[in-house]
Coordinates of C-alpha atoms in Angstrom, one line a residue:
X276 CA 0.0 0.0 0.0
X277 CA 1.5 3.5 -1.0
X278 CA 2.8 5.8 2.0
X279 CA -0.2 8.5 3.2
X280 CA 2.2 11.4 3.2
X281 CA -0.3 13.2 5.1
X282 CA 0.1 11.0 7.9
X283 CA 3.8 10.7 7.9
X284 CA 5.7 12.0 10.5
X285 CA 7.5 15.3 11.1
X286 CA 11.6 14.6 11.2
X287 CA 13.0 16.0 14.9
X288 CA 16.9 17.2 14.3
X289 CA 19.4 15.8 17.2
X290 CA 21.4 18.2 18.9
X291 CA 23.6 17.9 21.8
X292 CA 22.1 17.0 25.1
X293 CA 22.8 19.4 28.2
X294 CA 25.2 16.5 29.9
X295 CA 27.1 16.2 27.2
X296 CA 31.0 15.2 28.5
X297 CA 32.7 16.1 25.2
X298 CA 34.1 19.5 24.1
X299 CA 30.9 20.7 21.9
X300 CA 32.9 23.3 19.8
X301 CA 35.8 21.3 18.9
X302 CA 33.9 18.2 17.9
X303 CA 31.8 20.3 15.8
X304 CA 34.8 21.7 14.1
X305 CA 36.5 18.4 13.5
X306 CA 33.6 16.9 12.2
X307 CA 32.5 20.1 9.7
X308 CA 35.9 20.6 8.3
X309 CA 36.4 16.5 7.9
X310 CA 34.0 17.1 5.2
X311 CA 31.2 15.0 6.9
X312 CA 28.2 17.0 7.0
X313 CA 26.4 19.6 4.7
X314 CA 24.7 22.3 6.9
X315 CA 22.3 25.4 6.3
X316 CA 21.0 27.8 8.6
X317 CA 18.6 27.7 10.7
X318 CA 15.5 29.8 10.8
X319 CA 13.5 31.3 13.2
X320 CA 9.9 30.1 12.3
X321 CA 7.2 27.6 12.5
X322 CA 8.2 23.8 10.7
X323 CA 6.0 22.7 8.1
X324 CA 5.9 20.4 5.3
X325 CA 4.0 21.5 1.6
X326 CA 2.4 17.9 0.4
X327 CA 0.9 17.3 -2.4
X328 CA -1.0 13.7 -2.7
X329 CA -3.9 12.7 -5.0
X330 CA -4.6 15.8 -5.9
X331 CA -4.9 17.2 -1.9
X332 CA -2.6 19.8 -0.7
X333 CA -1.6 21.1 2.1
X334 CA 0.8 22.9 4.7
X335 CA 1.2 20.5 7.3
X336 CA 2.1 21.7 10.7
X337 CA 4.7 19.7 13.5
X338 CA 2.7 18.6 15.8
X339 CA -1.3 16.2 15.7
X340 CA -4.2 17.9 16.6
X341 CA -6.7 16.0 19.3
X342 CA -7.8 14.3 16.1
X343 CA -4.6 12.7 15.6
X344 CA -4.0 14.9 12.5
X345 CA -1.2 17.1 11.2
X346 CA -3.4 21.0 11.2
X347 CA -3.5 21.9 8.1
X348 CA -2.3 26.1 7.5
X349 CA -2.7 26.4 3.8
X350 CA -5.5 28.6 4.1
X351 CA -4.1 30.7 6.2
X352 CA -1.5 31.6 3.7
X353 CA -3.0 32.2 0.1
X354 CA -0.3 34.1 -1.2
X355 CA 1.8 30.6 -0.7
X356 CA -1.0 28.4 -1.7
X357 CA -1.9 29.8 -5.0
X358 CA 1.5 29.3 -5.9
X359 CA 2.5 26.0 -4.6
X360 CA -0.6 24.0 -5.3
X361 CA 0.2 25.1 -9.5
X362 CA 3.9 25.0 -8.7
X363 CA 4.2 21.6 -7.2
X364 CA 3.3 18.3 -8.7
X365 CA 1.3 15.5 -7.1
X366 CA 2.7 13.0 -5.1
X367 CA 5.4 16.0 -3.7
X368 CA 6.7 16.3 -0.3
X369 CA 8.6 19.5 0.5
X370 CA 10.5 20.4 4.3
X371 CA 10.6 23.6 5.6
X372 CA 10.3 26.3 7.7
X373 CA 7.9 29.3 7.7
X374 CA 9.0 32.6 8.4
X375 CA 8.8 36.3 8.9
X376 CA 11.6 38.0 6.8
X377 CA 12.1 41.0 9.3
X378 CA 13.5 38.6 11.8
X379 CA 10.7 38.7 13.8
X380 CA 10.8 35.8 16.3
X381 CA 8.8 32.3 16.2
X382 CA 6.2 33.2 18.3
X383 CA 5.2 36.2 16.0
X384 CA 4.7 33.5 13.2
X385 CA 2.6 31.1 15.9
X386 CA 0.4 34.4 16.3
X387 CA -0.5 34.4 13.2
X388 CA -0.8 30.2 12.3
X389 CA -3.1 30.1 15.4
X390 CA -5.4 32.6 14.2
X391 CA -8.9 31.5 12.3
X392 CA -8.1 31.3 8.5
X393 CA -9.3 35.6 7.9
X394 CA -7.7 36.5 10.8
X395 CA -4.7 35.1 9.9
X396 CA -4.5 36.2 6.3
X397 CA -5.2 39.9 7.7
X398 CA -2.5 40.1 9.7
X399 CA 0.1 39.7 6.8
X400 CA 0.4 42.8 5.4
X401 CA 2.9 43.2 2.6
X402 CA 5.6 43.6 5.0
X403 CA 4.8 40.7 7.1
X404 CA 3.6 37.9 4.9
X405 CA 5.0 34.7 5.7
X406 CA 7.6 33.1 3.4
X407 CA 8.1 29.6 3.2
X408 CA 11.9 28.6 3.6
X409 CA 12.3 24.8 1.8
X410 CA 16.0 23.4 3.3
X411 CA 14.9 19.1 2.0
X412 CA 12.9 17.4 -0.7
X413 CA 11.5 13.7 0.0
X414 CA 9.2 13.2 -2.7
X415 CA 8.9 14.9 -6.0
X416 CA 6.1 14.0 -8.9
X417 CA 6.1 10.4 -7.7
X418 CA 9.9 10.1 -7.3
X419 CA 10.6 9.2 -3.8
X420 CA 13.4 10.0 -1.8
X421 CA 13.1 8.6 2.1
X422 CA 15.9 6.3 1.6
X423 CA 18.0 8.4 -0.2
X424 CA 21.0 10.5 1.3
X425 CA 20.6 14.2 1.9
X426 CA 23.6 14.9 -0.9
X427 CA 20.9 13.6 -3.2
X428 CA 18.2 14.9 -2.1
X429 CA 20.0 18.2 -2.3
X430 CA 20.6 17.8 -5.8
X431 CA 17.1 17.3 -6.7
X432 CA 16.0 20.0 -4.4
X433 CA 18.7 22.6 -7.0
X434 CA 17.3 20.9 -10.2
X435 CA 13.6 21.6 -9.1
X436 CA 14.2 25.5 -7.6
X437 CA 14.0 27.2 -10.9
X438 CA 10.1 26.0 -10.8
X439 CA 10.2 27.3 -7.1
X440 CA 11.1 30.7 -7.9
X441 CA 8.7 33.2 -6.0
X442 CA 9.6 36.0 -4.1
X443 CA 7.8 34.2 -0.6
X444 CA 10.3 31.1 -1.5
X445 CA 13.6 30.8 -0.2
X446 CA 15.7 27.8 -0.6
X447 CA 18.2 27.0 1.7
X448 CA 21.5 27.5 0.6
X449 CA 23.5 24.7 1.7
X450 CA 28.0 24.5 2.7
X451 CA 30.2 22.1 3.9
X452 CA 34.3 22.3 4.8
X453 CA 35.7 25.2 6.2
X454 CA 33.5 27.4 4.2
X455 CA 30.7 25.7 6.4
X456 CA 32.7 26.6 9.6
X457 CA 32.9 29.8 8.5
X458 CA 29.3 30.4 8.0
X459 CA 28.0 29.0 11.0
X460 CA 30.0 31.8 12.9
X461 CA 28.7 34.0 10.8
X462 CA 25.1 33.3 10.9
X463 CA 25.8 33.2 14.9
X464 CA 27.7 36.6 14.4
X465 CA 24.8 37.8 12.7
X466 CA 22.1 37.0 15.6
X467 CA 20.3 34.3 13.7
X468 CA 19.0 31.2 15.1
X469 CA 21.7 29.1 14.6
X470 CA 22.5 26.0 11.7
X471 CA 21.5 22.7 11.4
X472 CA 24.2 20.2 10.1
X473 CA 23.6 17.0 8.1
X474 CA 25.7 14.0 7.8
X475 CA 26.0 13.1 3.7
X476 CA 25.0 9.9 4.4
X477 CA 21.7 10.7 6.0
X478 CA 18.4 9.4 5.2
X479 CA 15.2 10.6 6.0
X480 CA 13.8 9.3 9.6
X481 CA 10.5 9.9 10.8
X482 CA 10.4 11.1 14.5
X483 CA 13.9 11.2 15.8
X484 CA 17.1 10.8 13.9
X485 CA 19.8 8.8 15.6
X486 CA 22.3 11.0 17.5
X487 CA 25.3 12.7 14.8
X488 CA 23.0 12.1 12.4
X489 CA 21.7 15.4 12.2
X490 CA 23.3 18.3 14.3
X491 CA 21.0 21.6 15.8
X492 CA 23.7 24.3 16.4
X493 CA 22.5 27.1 18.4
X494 CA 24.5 29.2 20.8
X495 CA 26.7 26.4 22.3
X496 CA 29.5 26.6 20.0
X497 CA 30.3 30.8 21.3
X498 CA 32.8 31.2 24.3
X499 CA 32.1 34.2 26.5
X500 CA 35.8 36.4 26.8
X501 CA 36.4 39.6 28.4
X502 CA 37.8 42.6 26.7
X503 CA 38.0 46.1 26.6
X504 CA 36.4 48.9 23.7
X505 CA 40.3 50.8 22.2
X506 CA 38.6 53.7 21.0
X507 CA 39.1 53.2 17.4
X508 CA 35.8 52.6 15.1
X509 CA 35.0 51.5 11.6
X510 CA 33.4 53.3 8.9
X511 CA 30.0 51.7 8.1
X512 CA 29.7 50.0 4.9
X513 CA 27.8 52.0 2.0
X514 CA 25.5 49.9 -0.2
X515 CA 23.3 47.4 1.9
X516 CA 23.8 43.9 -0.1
X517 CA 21.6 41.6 1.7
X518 CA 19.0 39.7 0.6
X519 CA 15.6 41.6 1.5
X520 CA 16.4 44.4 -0.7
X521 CA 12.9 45.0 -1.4
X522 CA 11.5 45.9 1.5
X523 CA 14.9 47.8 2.7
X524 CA 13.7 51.0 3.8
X525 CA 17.4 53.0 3.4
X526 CA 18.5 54.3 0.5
X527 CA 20.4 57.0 -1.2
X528 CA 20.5 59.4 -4.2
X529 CA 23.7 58.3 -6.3
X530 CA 23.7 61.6 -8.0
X531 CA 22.5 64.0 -5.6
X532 CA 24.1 61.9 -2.3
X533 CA 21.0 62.4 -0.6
X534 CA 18.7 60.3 1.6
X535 CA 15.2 59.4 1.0
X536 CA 13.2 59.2 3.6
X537 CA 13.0 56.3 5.6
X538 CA 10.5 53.9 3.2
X539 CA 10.2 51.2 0.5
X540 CA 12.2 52.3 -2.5
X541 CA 12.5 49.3 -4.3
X542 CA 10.5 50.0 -7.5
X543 CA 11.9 53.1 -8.2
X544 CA 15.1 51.4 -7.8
X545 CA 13.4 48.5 -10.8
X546 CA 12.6 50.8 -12.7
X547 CA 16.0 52.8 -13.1
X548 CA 16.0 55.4 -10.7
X549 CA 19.5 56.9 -9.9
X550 CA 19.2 55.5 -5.9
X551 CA 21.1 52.7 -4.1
X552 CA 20.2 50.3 -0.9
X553 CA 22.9 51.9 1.6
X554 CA 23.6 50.3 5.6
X555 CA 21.2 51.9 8.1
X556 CA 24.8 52.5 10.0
X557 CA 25.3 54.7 7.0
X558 CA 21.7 56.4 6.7
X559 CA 22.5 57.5 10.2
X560 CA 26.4 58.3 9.9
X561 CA 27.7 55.9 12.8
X562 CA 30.1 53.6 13.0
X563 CA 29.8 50.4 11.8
X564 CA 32.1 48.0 14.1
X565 CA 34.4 49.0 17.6
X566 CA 37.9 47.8 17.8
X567 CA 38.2 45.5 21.0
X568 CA 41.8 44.4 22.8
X569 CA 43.1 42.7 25.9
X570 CA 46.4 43.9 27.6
X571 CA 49.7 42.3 26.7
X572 CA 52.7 42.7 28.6
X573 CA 51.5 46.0 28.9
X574 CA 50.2 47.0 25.9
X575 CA 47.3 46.9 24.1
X576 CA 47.0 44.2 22.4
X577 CA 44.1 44.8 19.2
X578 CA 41.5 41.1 18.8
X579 CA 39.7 43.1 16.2
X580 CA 36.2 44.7 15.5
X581 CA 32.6 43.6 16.6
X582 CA 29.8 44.1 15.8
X583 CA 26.2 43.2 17.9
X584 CA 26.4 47.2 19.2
X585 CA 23.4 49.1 19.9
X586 CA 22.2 51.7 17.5
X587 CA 22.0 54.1 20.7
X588 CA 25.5 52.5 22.0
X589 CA 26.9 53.9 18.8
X590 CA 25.5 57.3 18.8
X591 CA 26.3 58.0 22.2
X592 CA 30.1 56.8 21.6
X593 CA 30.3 59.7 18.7
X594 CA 29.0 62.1 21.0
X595 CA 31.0 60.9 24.0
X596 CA 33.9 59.1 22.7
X597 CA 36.2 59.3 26.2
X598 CA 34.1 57.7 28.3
X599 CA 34.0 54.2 26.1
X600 CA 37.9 54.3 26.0
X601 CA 39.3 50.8 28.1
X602 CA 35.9 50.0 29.0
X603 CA 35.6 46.4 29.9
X604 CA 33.3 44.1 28.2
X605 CA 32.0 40.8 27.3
X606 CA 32.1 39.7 23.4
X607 CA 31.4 35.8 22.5
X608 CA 33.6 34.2 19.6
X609 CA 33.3 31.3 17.8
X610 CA 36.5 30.4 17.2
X611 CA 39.9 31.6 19.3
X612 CA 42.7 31.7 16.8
X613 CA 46.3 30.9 17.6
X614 CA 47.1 33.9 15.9
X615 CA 45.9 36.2 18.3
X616 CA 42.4 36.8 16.8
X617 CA 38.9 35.9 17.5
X618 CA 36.5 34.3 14.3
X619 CA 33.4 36.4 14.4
X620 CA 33.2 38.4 17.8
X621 CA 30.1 39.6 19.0
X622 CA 29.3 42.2 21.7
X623 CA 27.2 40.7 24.6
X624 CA 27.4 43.3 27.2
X625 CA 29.1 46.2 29.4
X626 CA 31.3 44.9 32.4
X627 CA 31.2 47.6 35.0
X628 CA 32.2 44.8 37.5
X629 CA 35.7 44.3 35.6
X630 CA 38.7 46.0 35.6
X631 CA 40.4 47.1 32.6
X632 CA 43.2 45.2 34.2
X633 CA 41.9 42.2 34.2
X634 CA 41.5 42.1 30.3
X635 CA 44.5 40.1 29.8
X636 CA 45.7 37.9 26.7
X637 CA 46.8 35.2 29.0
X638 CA 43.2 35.1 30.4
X639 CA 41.8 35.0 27.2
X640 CA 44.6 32.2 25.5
X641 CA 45.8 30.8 28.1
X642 CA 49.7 32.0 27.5
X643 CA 51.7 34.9 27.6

C-alpha cells in the first residue's frame, strides 16, 4: 500500500544534550571541516511540510491535533498556496520552515498560524507575509526520496528550484568544509538562530534521527571572553547587499548623495532610478564596528572589530567618545585563533564589574 504522506511524521533534528562530557565546539569543528556533514541555517519560524497527494494539498504543521492529524495552515497563507498548489506536482513532499523575513521571532509566526483562517490572512500585510523557507525534498512528482542520502536529495532540491522561484520562497543554501565553519559563525555573528548540520549519508527518519546524524547548532559553540572597547571605530559600509532588498527602507541618491526618507524604494530602484540600498549604520552616519583588545605585557594588544552594538551604544560613543575608551566588556567568539584573533566576535554586554586590568591575553589564550 502506497505511503499517506499526510500522515507521515515530522523529522525532529538531534542536537547535543545538556550532559554532554565532550568539548561541543571542537567536535563540531573536527567533524564540519572533515567534510562530513552539509549544513544550512537555521530559521527562526514555525516547521512545516507542503504535500501534495492525490490531488490534496496542504501545509502540514509539526505537531497532531486532538484528532490525531497534522493542522493543516494552507489557508491561512494564500499568497503561498496559490502558488504551490500550480507549482508543485502530485505526489510532492517539500521540508521547511515558515517565516517572517524582518527577523521577527517564532512566536510572531505562531500568532499568526493560530489565528482563524481571515484573521490570519489579515494580519500579513505586505511587509509581514510569511515566506516559506524549503531546506529538504522527500518526494517529487512520484519520485521518492526517504531512503536516499541528503547529498541527493540536495541535488534534486537545486534541479527543481528554478520552478520554485517566487519572491515568498527561499531555498536554503547549503556549505560544507571550512567554508561551512565559516558560515555558522557567521550566521551566529549575525544574531540568527543558529544552523543545522547534516551527515552526507543521512536518510530521511521519521520522528527522531539517531544522535550525529543530524546536528541543531544554536549558541553552544560561542565562548564568552572579556575585553575592553580601544577607541578606534569603523566606517559603516555603504551599499546594503543583503537579501531583502525589497522591503529595505534605506536608500540614497547616487547623484544628488542624498537620503530618501525612511520607506520602500524598491520599485523606483526597478525601474531605473539613480538611488542605491545603503547600511542603516550609513543612513544615520555611525560607526559600523568598535575595535576591542586585551592587555599584553602591557600594551594593548588589538583582537579586532565587533559588531552586535546598539544603535544608541553607537550614537552615544560619537557624541562621547572618552568615556568608552578601556571599557571592559563581554564579546562571544566562535573560534579563538592561535594567531591572536577571534573568528566572528560579538558584543554581549558592558562589564562595570571588571577592571580594565583584568582584560589580559593570558586570560583569554591561556599563555603569555
Amino acid at each position: 500500500m502506497a505511503k499517506d504522506y499526510f500522515d507521515m511524521e515530522v523529522m525532529k533534528y538531534w542536537s547535543y544534550p545538556k550532559g554532554y562530557k565532550g568539548n561541543i565546539n571542537k567536535n563540531t569543528e573536527f567533524l564540519v571541516k572533515t567534510g562530513q556533514y552539509v549544513g544550512a541555517k537555521k530559521i527562526d519560524g514555525e516547521h512545516a511540510r507542503f504535500i501534495k497527494q492525490k490531488g490534496k494539498s496542504g501545509l502540514l504543521s509539526r505537531t497532531r491535533g486532538v484528532d490525531g492529524k497534522f493542522a493543516n495552515k494552507l489557508s491561512k497563507v494564500p499568497h503561498l498556496r496559490n502558488f504551490l498548489t500550480k507549482a508543485v506536482p502530485d505526489n510532492s513532499i517539500l521540508v521547511g520552515e515558515l517565516f517572517l523575513p524582518d527577523g521577527t521571532n517564532s512566536s510572531a509566526v505562531g500568532s499568526i498560524l493560530r489565528c482563524l483562517d481571515d484573521k490570519a490572512v489579515s494580519r500579513q500585510s505586505n511587509k509581514t507575509k510569511l515566506h516559506f523557507y524549503i531546506f529538504d525534498i522527500w518526494a517529487w512528482n512520484g519520485e521518492e526520496f526517504f531512503n536516499v542520502p541528503i547529498i541527493k536529495r540536495l541535488e534534486k532540491l537545486k534541479e527543481i528550484s528554478p520552478l520554485l522561484k517566487n519572491p515568498y520562497i527561499e531555498i536554503a543554501e547549503y556549505y560544507e568544509g571550512e567554508k561551512l565553519w565559516d558560515k555558522i559563525g557567521e550566521w551566529l555573528n549575525n544574531g540568527e538562530e543558529g544552523a543545522v548540520l547534516t551527515k552526507k549519508t543521512c536518510i530521511v527518519y521519521e520522528k527522531r534521527t539517531p544522535a550525529f546524524e543530524t546536528i541543531k547548532i544554536k549558541k553552544e559553540l560561542l565562548k564568552d571572553i572579556d575585553v575592553f572597547f580601544t577607541g578606534k571605530i569603523k566606517p559603516p559600509v555603504r551599499e546594503y547587499t543583503g537579501k531583502n532588498i525589497d522591503v529595505w527602507q534605506y536608500w540614497q541618491n547616487t547623484i544628488t548623495g542624498e537620503f530618501l526618507p525612511i520607506g520602500l524604494h524598491f520599485n523606483q530602484f526597478a525601474q531605473g532610478e539613480p538611488i542605491i540600498p545603503v547600511t542603516k549604520n550609513y543612513y544615520y552616519s555611525i560607526p559600523g564596528s568598535f575595535e576591542i583588545g586585551v592587555w599584553r605585557e602591557g600594551e594593548i594588544f588589538s583582537l579586532g572589530y565587533i559588531s552586535g552594538v546598539t544603535d544608541e551604544l553607537k550614537q552615544d560613543f560619537l557624541d562621547n567618545p572618552q568615556k568608552y575608551v578601556l571599557k571592559p566588556c563581554q564579546v562571544s567568539a566562535m573560534e579563538i585563533g592561535n594567531d591572536g584573533g577571534l573568528r566572528h566576535p560579538k558584543f554581549i554586554c558592558f562589564r562595570d564589574d571588571l577592571d580594565t586590568k583584568d582584560c589580559t591575553f593570558e586570560k583569554v589564550y591561556g599563555h603569555k
